[in-house]
Amino acid sequence: PDPRVKFIPDGWQKELLDIIDRDESVLICAPTSSGKTFVAYYSMEKVLRDHKDGVVVYVAPTKALTNQVAADVYARLVTNDKKTVWGIFTRDYRFNAETCQILITVPQVLEILLLSSCKKIRRIIFDEVHSISNAEDGVIWEHCLLLAQCPVIALSATVGNPTEFYTWLEKCQARRGFKTHLIKHDERYSDLVNYTFVANKWRGSATQGGELVRIHPFGEIR
């Protein structure tokens, strides 16, 4: 058991806690549902404890994901005075963005904040950091990682070349004086199951709606 979290962490998760406590950076490559995202919320709690006006930024690739993260933060984190500590800042929506300590945003907005020299940012969490390979907005992710002047957490389940990416990220953070770690974990605790939606009208039915049908593994063999 570790008093810093409410569950019994594995060795790699305890290492993550130690990295955050030392204010260092980390690239985490682990499958979906393996238990890596908890470190993002732990780092938020640390900023709230250590800095009265410090800000931690959570970067998600889409607006839909920012709303999901905001709901999780709302459910998990409440200050002693019941103050709203989180805010959302996307290209077409803004809530509590100027006064929050946990800002949930998208890369396009973060790039603007970093170029404006926002000095209150104490840590940046890049979720789905493999989005840096996207042809459309991958360059914005790259800009944000290069401009970051604080420790970062980079999360992904699908980085294809983690060692090469870590080498580049380590050099970026070393220029700012921060040590960077690579944490790789391969064990998946929950199997992923694929479903497809079958509408009733496709079956010749006149009724609305449909159902989710599990895809047989044989149907996924290429």
PDB file of C-alpha atoms in Angstrom:
ATOM      1  CA  PRO A   1       0.000   0.000   0.000  1.00  0.00           C
ATOM      2  CA  ASP A   2       1.007   3.593  -0.699  1.00  0.00           C
ATOM      3  CA  PRO A   3      -0.583   6.424   1.322  1.00  0.00           C
ATOM      4  CA  ARG A   4      -0.492   8.713  -1.718  1.00  0.00           C
ATOM      5  CA  VAL A   5      -3.261   6.785  -3.524  1.00  0.00           C
ATOM      6  CA  LYS A   6      -6.398   4.878  -2.530  1.00  0.00           C
ATOM      7  CA  PHE A   7      -5.355   1.620  -4.200  1.00  0.00           C
ATOM      8  CA  ILE A   8      -2.353  -0.686  -4.002  1.00  0.00           C
ATOM      9  CA  PRO A   9      -0.081   0.438  -6.862  1.00  0.00           C
ATOM     10  CA  ASP A  10       2.085  -1.816  -8.962  1.00  0.00           C
ATOM     11  CA  GLY A  11       5.800  -1.113  -9.099  1.00  0.00           C
ATOM     12  CA  TRP A  12       5.598   0.971 -12.284  1.00  0.00           C
ATOM     13  CA  GLN A  13       2.732   3.015 -10.840  1.00  0.00           C
ATOM     14  CA  LYS A  14       4.713   3.717  -7.667  1.00  0.00           C
ATOM     15  CA  GLU A  15       7.598   4.862  -9.864  1.00  0.00           C
ATOM     16  CA  LEU A  16       5.205   7.276 -11.556  1.00  0.00           C
ATOM     17  CA  LEU A  17       4.215   8.735  -8.187  1.00  0.00           C
ATOM     18  CA  ASP A  18       7.864   9.259  -7.299  1.00  0.00           C
ATOM     19  CA  ILE A  19       8.514  11.005 -10.630  1.00  0.00           C
ATOM     20  CA  ILE A  20       5.630  13.413 -10.073  1.00  0.00           C
ATOM     21  CA  ASP A  21       6.751  14.139  -6.510  1.00  0.00           C
ATOM     22  CA  ARG A  22      10.206  15.072  -7.847  1.00  0.00           C
ATOM     23  CA  ASP A  23       8.642  17.447 -10.412  1.00  0.00           C
ATOM     24  CA  GLU A  24      10.119  15.523 -13.335  1.00  0.00           C
ATOM     25  CA  SER A  25       8.691  14.651 -16.749  1.00  0.00           C
ATOM     26  CA  VAL A  26       7.555  11.270 -18.018  1.00  0.00           C
ATOM     27  CA  LEU A  27       6.389   9.535 -21.186  1.00  0.00           C
ATOM     28  CA  ILE A  28       3.947   6.732 -20.293  1.00  0.00           C
ATOM     29  CA  CYS A  29       3.216   4.032 -22.860  1.00  0.00           C
ATOM     30  CA  ALA A  30       0.654   1.528 -21.571  1.00  0.00           C
ATOM     31  CA  PRO A  31      -2.469  -0.162 -22.953  1.00  0.00           C
ATOM     32  CA  THR A  32      -5.968   1.170 -22.460  1.00  0.00           C
ATOM     33  CA  SER A  33      -7.371   0.346 -18.982  1.00  0.00           C
ATOM     34  CA  SER A  34      -3.929  -0.593 -17.635  1.00  0.00           C
ATOM     35  CA  GLY A  35      -3.998   2.102 -14.940  1.00  0.00           C
ATOM     36  CA  LYS A  36      -1.915   4.990 -16.277  1.00  0.00           C
ATOM     37  CA  THR A  37      -4.361   7.901 -16.203  1.00  0.00           C
ATOM     38  CA  PHE A  38      -4.473   8.041 -12.392  1.00  0.00           C
ATOM     39  CA  VAL A  39      -1.131   9.858 -12.448  1.00  0.00           C
ATOM     40  CA  ALA A  40      -2.782  12.803 -14.198  1.00  0.00           C
ATOM     41  CA  TYR A  41      -5.190  13.293 -11.300  1.00  0.00           C
ATOM     42  CA  TYR A  42      -2.421  12.794  -8.760  1.00  0.00           C
ATOM     43  CA  SER A  43      -0.407  15.560 -10.422  1.00  0.00           C
ATOM     44  CA  MET A  44      -3.470  17.824 -10.293  1.00  0.00           C
ATOM     45  CA  GLU A  45      -3.815  17.189  -6.563  1.00  0.00           C
ATOM     46  CA  LYS A  46      -0.115  17.951  -6.084  1.00  0.00           C
ATOM     47  CA  VAL A  47      -0.392  21.318  -7.823  1.00  0.00           C
ATOM     48  CA  LEU A  48      -3.425  22.197  -5.703  1.00  0.00           C
ATOM     49  CA  ARG A  49      -1.480  21.275  -2.557  1.00  0.00           C
ATOM     50  CA  ASP A  50       1.811  22.965  -3.425  1.00  0.00           C
ATOM     51  CA  HIS A  51       0.756  26.120  -5.288  1.00  0.00           C
ATOM     52  CA  LYS A  52      -1.949  28.554  -4.287  1.00  0.00           C
ATOM     53  CA  ASP A  53      -2.218  29.970  -7.798  1.00  0.00           C
ATOM     54  CA  GLY A  54      -0.329  27.385  -9.890  1.00  0.00           C
ATOM     55  CA  VAL A  55      -2.044  25.871 -12.919  1.00  0.00           C
ATOM     56  CA  VAL A  56      -1.914  22.362 -14.362  1.00  0.00           C
ATOM     57  CA  VAL A  57      -3.040  22.053 -17.983  1.00  0.00           C
ATOM     58  CA  TYR A  58      -4.674  18.891 -19.320  1.00  0.00           C
ATOM     59  CA  VAL A  59      -4.485  18.700 -23.123  1.00  0.00           C
ATOM     60  CA  ALA A  60      -6.909  16.451 -24.997  1.00  0.00           C
ATOM     61  CA  PRO A  61      -7.076  16.064 -28.790  1.00  0.00           C
ATOM     62  CA  THR A  62     -10.814  16.743 -29.148  1.00  0.00           C
ATOM     63  CA  LYS A  63     -13.502  18.898 -27.575  1.00  0.00           C
ATOM     64  CA  ALA A  64     -15.538  15.787 -26.730  1.00  0.00           C
ATOM     65  CA  LEU A  65     -12.665  14.406 -24.675  1.00  0.00           C
ATOM     66  CA  THR A  66     -12.209  17.709 -22.833  1.00  0.00           C
ATOM     67  CA  ASN A  67     -15.822  17.486 -21.667  1.00  0.00           C
ATOM     68  CA  GLN A  68     -15.263  13.929 -20.436  1.00  0.00           C
ATOM     69  CA  VAL A  69     -12.125  14.920 -18.529  1.00  0.00           C
ATOM     70  CA  ALA A  70     -13.912  17.940 -17.038  1.00  0.00           C
ATOM     71  CA  ALA A  71     -16.631  15.653 -15.685  1.00  0.00           C
ATOM     72  CA  ASP A  72     -13.997  13.379 -14.108  1.00  0.00           C
ATOM     73  CA  VAL A  73     -12.168  16.317 -12.525  1.00  0.00           C
ATOM     74  CA  TYR A  74     -15.453  17.723 -11.198  1.00  0.00           C
ATOM     75  CA  ALA A  75     -16.226  14.376  -9.565  1.00  0.00           C
ATOM     76  CA  ARG A  76     -12.747  13.820  -8.108  1.00  0.00           C
ATOM     77  CA  LEU A  77     -11.318  17.152  -6.997  1.00  0.00           C
ATOM     78  CA  VAL A  78     -12.875  19.619  -4.581  1.00  0.00           C
ATOM     79  CA  THR A  79     -10.956  22.151  -2.494  1.00  0.00           C
ATOM     80  CA  ASN A  80     -11.637  22.712   1.194  1.00  0.00           C
ATOM     81  CA  ASP A  81     -13.577  25.886   0.452  1.00  0.00           C
ATOM     82  CA  LYS A  82     -15.639  24.090  -2.244  1.00  0.00           C
ATOM     83  CA  LYS A  83     -14.177  26.398  -4.896  1.00  0.00           C
ATOM     84  CA  THR A  84     -14.457  25.424  -8.537  1.00  0.00           C
ATOM     85  CA  VAL A  85     -10.868  24.632  -9.448  1.00  0.00           C
ATOM     86  CA  TRP A  86     -11.289  23.502 -13.046  1.00  0.00           C
ATOM     87  CA  GLY A  87     -12.000  25.300 -16.275  1.00  0.00           C
ATOM     88  CA  ILE A  88     -12.394  24.557 -19.982  1.00  0.00           C
ATOM     89  CA  PHE A  89     -10.895  26.565 -22.826  1.00  0.00           C
ATOM     90  CA  THR A  90     -11.528  25.404 -26.387  1.00  0.00           C
ATOM     91  CA  ARG A  91     -11.810  27.317 -29.629  1.00  0.00           C
ATOM     92  CA  ASP A  92     -15.576  27.814 -29.278  1.00  0.00           C
ATOM     93  CA  TYR A  93     -16.247  27.413 -25.549  1.00  0.00           C
ATOM     94  CA  ARG A  94     -14.797  28.866 -22.365  1.00  0.00           C
ATOM     95  CA  PHE A  95     -15.672  28.259 -18.709  1.00  0.00           C
ATOM     96  CA  ASN A  96     -13.743  29.558 -15.684  1.00  0.00           C
ATOM     97  CA  ALA A  97     -10.595  29.658 -17.812  1.00  0.00           C
ATOM     98  CA  GLU A  98      -9.123  32.818 -16.291  1.00  0.00           C
ATOM     99  CA  THR A  99      -9.326  31.817 -12.608  1.00  0.00           C
ATOM    100  CA  CYS A 100      -9.032  28.009 -12.555  1.00  0.00           C
ATOM    101  CA  GLN A 101      -6.055  25.937 -11.389  1.00  0.00           C
ATOM    102  CA  ILE A 102      -6.866  22.951 -13.596  1.00  0.00           C
ATOM    103  CA  LEU A 103      -7.317  24.015 -17.202  1.00  0.00           C
ATOM    104  CA  ILE A 104      -8.655  21.463 -19.687  1.00  0.00           C
ATOM    105  CA  THR A 105      -8.014  22.455 -23.267  1.00  0.00           C
ATOM    106  CA  VAL A 106      -6.992  21.432 -26.775  1.00  0.00           C
ATOM    107  CA  PRO A 107      -3.544  21.812 -28.414  1.00  0.00           C
ATOM    108  CA  GLN A 108      -4.543  24.803 -30.551  1.00  0.00           C
ATOM    109  CA  VAL A 109      -5.430  26.852 -27.452  1.00  0.00           C
ATOM    110  CA  LEU A 110      -2.435  25.649 -25.444  1.00  0.00           C
ATOM    111  CA  GLU A 111      -0.104  26.822 -28.198  1.00  0.00           C
ATOM    112  CA  ILE A 112      -1.548  30.341 -27.866  1.00  0.00           C
ATOM    113  CA  LEU A 113      -1.161  30.253 -24.071  1.00  0.00           C
ATOM    114  CA  LEU A 114       2.462  29.124 -24.286  1.00  0.00           C
ATOM    115  CA  LEU A 115       3.319  31.794 -26.839  1.00  0.00           C
ATOM    116  CA  SER A 116       1.842  34.397 -24.483  1.00  0.00           C
ATOM    117  CA  SER A 117       4.289  33.306 -21.746  1.00  0.00           C
ATOM    118  CA  CYS A 118       1.791  32.056 -19.182  1.00  0.00           C
ATOM    119  CA  LYS A 119       4.010  31.798 -16.075  1.00  0.00           C
ATOM    120  CA  LYS A 120       1.501  30.130 -13.740  1.00  0.00           C
ATOM    121  CA  ILE A 121       1.614  26.751 -15.514  1.00  0.00           C
ATOM    122  CA  ARG A 122       3.307  24.183 -13.260  1.00  0.00           C
ATOM    123  CA  ARG A 123       2.689  21.016 -15.299  1.00  0.00           C
ATOM    124  CA  ILE A 124       1.170  20.035 -18.650  1.00  0.00           C
ATOM    125  CA  ILE A 125      -0.521  16.666 -19.241  1.00  0.00           C
ATOM    126  CA  PHE A 126      -0.621  15.575 -22.888  1.00  0.00           C
ATOM    127  CA  ASP A 127      -3.264  12.879 -23.291  1.00  0.00           C
ATOM    128  CA  GLU A 128      -3.244  10.792 -26.482  1.00  0.00           C
ATOM    129  CA  VAL A 129       0.176  12.235 -27.273  1.00  0.00           C
ATOM    130  CA  HIS A 130       0.479   9.952 -30.303  1.00  0.00           C
ATOM    131  CA  SER A 131      -1.705  12.587 -31.986  1.00  0.00           C
ATOM    132  CA  ILE A 132       1.605  14.299 -32.771  1.00  0.00           C
ATOM    133  CA  SER A 133       1.753  12.014 -35.816  1.00  0.00           C
ATOM    134  CA  ASN A 134      -1.501  13.397 -37.280  1.00  0.00           C
ATOM    135  CA  ALA A 135      -0.996  15.084 -40.612  1.00  0.00           C
ATOM    136  CA  GLU A 136      -3.582  17.777 -39.843  1.00  0.00           C
ATOM    137  CA  ASP A 137      -2.576  19.133 -36.417  1.00  0.00           C
ATOM    138  CA  GLY A 138       0.448  17.083 -35.379  1.00  0.00           C
ATOM    139  CA  VAL A 139       2.713  20.108 -35.825  1.00  0.00           C
ATOM    140  CA  ILE A 140       0.728  21.939 -33.127  1.00  0.00           C
ATOM    141  CA  TRP A 141       1.397  19.124 -30.663  1.00  0.00           C
ATOM    142  CA  GLU A 142       5.076  19.380 -31.564  1.00  0.00           C
ATOM    143  CA  HIS A 143       5.056  23.137 -30.974  1.00  0.00           C
ATOM    144  CA  CYS A 144       3.427  22.693 -27.564  1.00  0.00           C
ATOM    145  CA  LEU A 145       5.979  20.116 -26.429  1.00  0.00           C
ATOM    146  CA  LEU A 146       8.819  22.357 -27.609  1.00  0.00           C
ATOM    147  CA  LEU A 147       7.368  25.459 -25.936  1.00  0.00           C
ATOM    148  CA  ALA A 148       6.561  23.815 -22.596  1.00  0.00           C
ATOM    149  CA  GLN A 149       8.566  25.467 -19.814  1.00  0.00           C
ATOM    150  CA  CYS A 150       7.430  23.082 -17.071  1.00  0.00           C
ATOM    151  CA  PRO A 151       7.458  19.304 -16.478  1.00  0.00           C
ATOM    152  CA  VAL A 152       5.132  17.311 -18.724  1.00  0.00           C
ATOM    153  CA  ILE A 153       3.250  14.031 -18.597  1.00  0.00           C
ATOM    154  CA  ALA A 154       2.764  12.400 -22.009  1.00  0.00           C
ATOM    155  CA  LEU A 155       0.186   9.589 -22.095  1.00  0.00           C
ATOM    156  CA  SER A 156      -0.471   7.127 -24.895  1.00  0.00           C
ATOM    157  CA  ALA A 157      -1.548   3.564 -25.551  1.00  0.00           C
ATOM    158  CA  THR A 158      -0.457   3.487 -29.177  1.00  0.00           C
ATOM    159  CA  VAL A 159       2.944   5.153 -29.628  1.00  0.00           C
ATOM    160  CA  GLY A 160       4.613   2.971 -32.222  1.00  0.00           C
ATOM    161  CA  ASN A 161       8.195   4.051 -31.524  1.00  0.00           C
ATOM    162  CA  PRO A 162       8.323   4.982 -27.821  1.00  0.00           C
ATOM    163  CA  THR A 163      12.117   4.876 -27.515  1.00  0.00           C
ATOM    164  CA  GLU A 164      12.680   7.298 -30.399  1.00  0.00           C
ATOM    165  CA  PHE A 165       9.901   9.596 -29.217  1.00  0.00           C
ATOM    166  CA  TYR A 166      11.286   9.531 -25.669  1.00  0.00           C
ATOM    167  CA  THR A 167      14.765  10.474 -26.926  1.00  0.00           C
ATOM    168  CA  TRP A 168      13.340  13.552 -28.644  1.00  0.00           C
ATOM    169  CA  LEU A 169      11.151  14.507 -25.665  1.00  0.00           C
ATOM    170  CA  GLU A 170      14.078  14.072 -23.278  1.00  0.00           C
ATOM    171  CA  LYS A 171      16.124  16.595 -25.275  1.00  0.00           C
ATOM    172  CA  CYS A 172      13.204  19.072 -25.315  1.00  0.00           C
ATOM    173  CA  GLN A 173      12.767  18.886 -21.542  1.00  0.00           C
ATOM    174  CA  ALA A 174      16.523  18.902 -20.814  1.00  0.00           C
ATOM    175  CA  ARG A 175      16.716  22.348 -22.432  1.00  0.00           C
ATOM    176  CA  ARG A 176      14.291  23.521 -19.725  1.00  0.00           C
ATOM    177  CA  GLY A 177      16.235  21.800 -16.957  1.00  0.00           C
ATOM    178  CA  PHE A 178      13.839  18.883 -16.365  1.00  0.00           C
ATOM    179  CA  LYS A 179      14.703  15.199 -16.266  1.00  0.00           C
ATOM    180  CA  THR A 180      12.489  12.889 -18.333  1.00  0.00           C
ATOM    181  CA  HIS A 181      11.627   9.215 -17.818  1.00  0.00           C
ATOM    182  CA  LEU A 182      10.157   6.523 -20.061  1.00  0.00           C
ATOM    183  CA  ILE A 183       7.643   4.151 -18.471  1.00  0.00           C
ATOM    184  CA  LYS A 184       6.471   1.228 -20.612  1.00  0.00           C
ATOM    185  CA  HIS A 185       3.909  -1.289 -19.401  1.00  0.00           C
ATOM    186  CA  ASP A 186       2.571  -4.026 -21.669  1.00  0.00           C
ATOM    187  CA  GLU A 187       0.043  -5.895 -19.536  1.00  0.00           C
ATOM    188  CA  ARG A 188      -3.642  -5.284 -20.311  1.00  0.00           C
ATOM    189  CA  TYR A 189      -6.162  -6.078 -17.578  1.00  0.00           C
ATOM    190  CA  SER A 190      -9.324  -5.761 -19.699  1.00  0.00           C
ATOM    191  CA  ASP A 191      -9.820  -7.323 -23.110  1.00  0.00           C
ATOM    192  CA  LEU A 192     -11.033  -4.997 -25.849  1.00  0.00           C
ATOM    193  CA  VAL A 193     -14.173  -6.240 -27.583  1.00  0.00           C
ATOM    194  CA  ASN A 194     -15.364  -4.894 -30.934  1.00  0.00           C
ATOM    195  CA  TYR A 195     -19.031  -4.275 -31.683  1.00  0.00           C
ATOM    196  CA  THR A 196     -20.914  -2.991 -34.707  1.00  0.00           C
ATOM    197  CA  PHE A 197     -24.245  -1.176 -34.791  1.00  0.00           C
ATOM    198  CA  VAL A 198     -26.968  -2.929 -36.797  1.00  0.00           C
ATOM    199  CA  ALA A 199     -30.009  -0.776 -37.551  1.00  0.00           C
ATOM    200  CA  ASN A 200     -33.427  -2.410 -37.578  1.00  0.00           C
ATOM    201  CA  LYS A 201     -34.138  -1.022 -41.043  1.00  0.00           C
ATOM    202  CA  TRP A 202     -31.170  -2.949 -42.394  1.00  0.00           C
ATOM    203  CA  ARG A 203     -32.972  -6.109 -41.312  1.00  0.00           C
ATOM    204  CA  GLY A 204     -36.150  -5.097 -43.099  1.00  0.00           C
ATOM    205  CA  SER A 205     -37.881  -3.842 -39.965  1.00  0.00           C
ATOM    206  CA  ALA A 206     -39.996  -0.693 -39.968  1.00  0.00           C
ATOM    207  CA  THR A 207     -39.193   0.146 -36.323  1.00  0.00           C
ATOM    208  CA  GLN A 208     -36.637   2.765 -35.314  1.00  0.00           C
ATOM    209  CA  GLY A 209     -33.332   2.014 -33.563  1.00  0.00           C
ATOM    210  CA  GLY A 210     -31.135  -1.035 -33.643  1.00  0.00           C
ATOM    211  CA  GLU A 211     -28.649  -2.932 -31.509  1.00  0.00           C
ATOM    212  CA  LEU A 212     -24.941  -3.436 -30.898  1.00  0.00           C
ATOM    213  CA  VAL A 213     -23.755  -6.803 -32.158  1.00  0.00           C
ATOM    214  CA  ARG A 214     -20.457  -8.280 -31.082  1.00  0.00           C
ATOM    215  CA  ILE A 215     -18.056  -9.000 -33.920  1.00  0.00           C
ATOM    216  CA  HIS A 216     -16.823 -12.591 -33.949  1.00  0.00           C
ATOM    217  CA  PRO A 217     -12.986 -12.745 -33.795  1.00  0.00           C
ATOM    218  CA  PHE A 218     -12.931 -14.691 -37.076  1.00  0.00           C
ATOM    219  CA  GLY A 219     -14.484 -11.650 -38.734  1.00  0.00           C
ATOM    220  CA  GLU A 220     -11.462  -9.553 -37.754  1.00  0.00           C
ATOM    221  CA  ILE A 221      -8.829 -11.780 -39.365  1.00  0.00           C
ATOM    222  CA  ARG A 222      -7.180 -10.148 -42.363  1.00  0.00           C
TER     223      ARG A 222
END
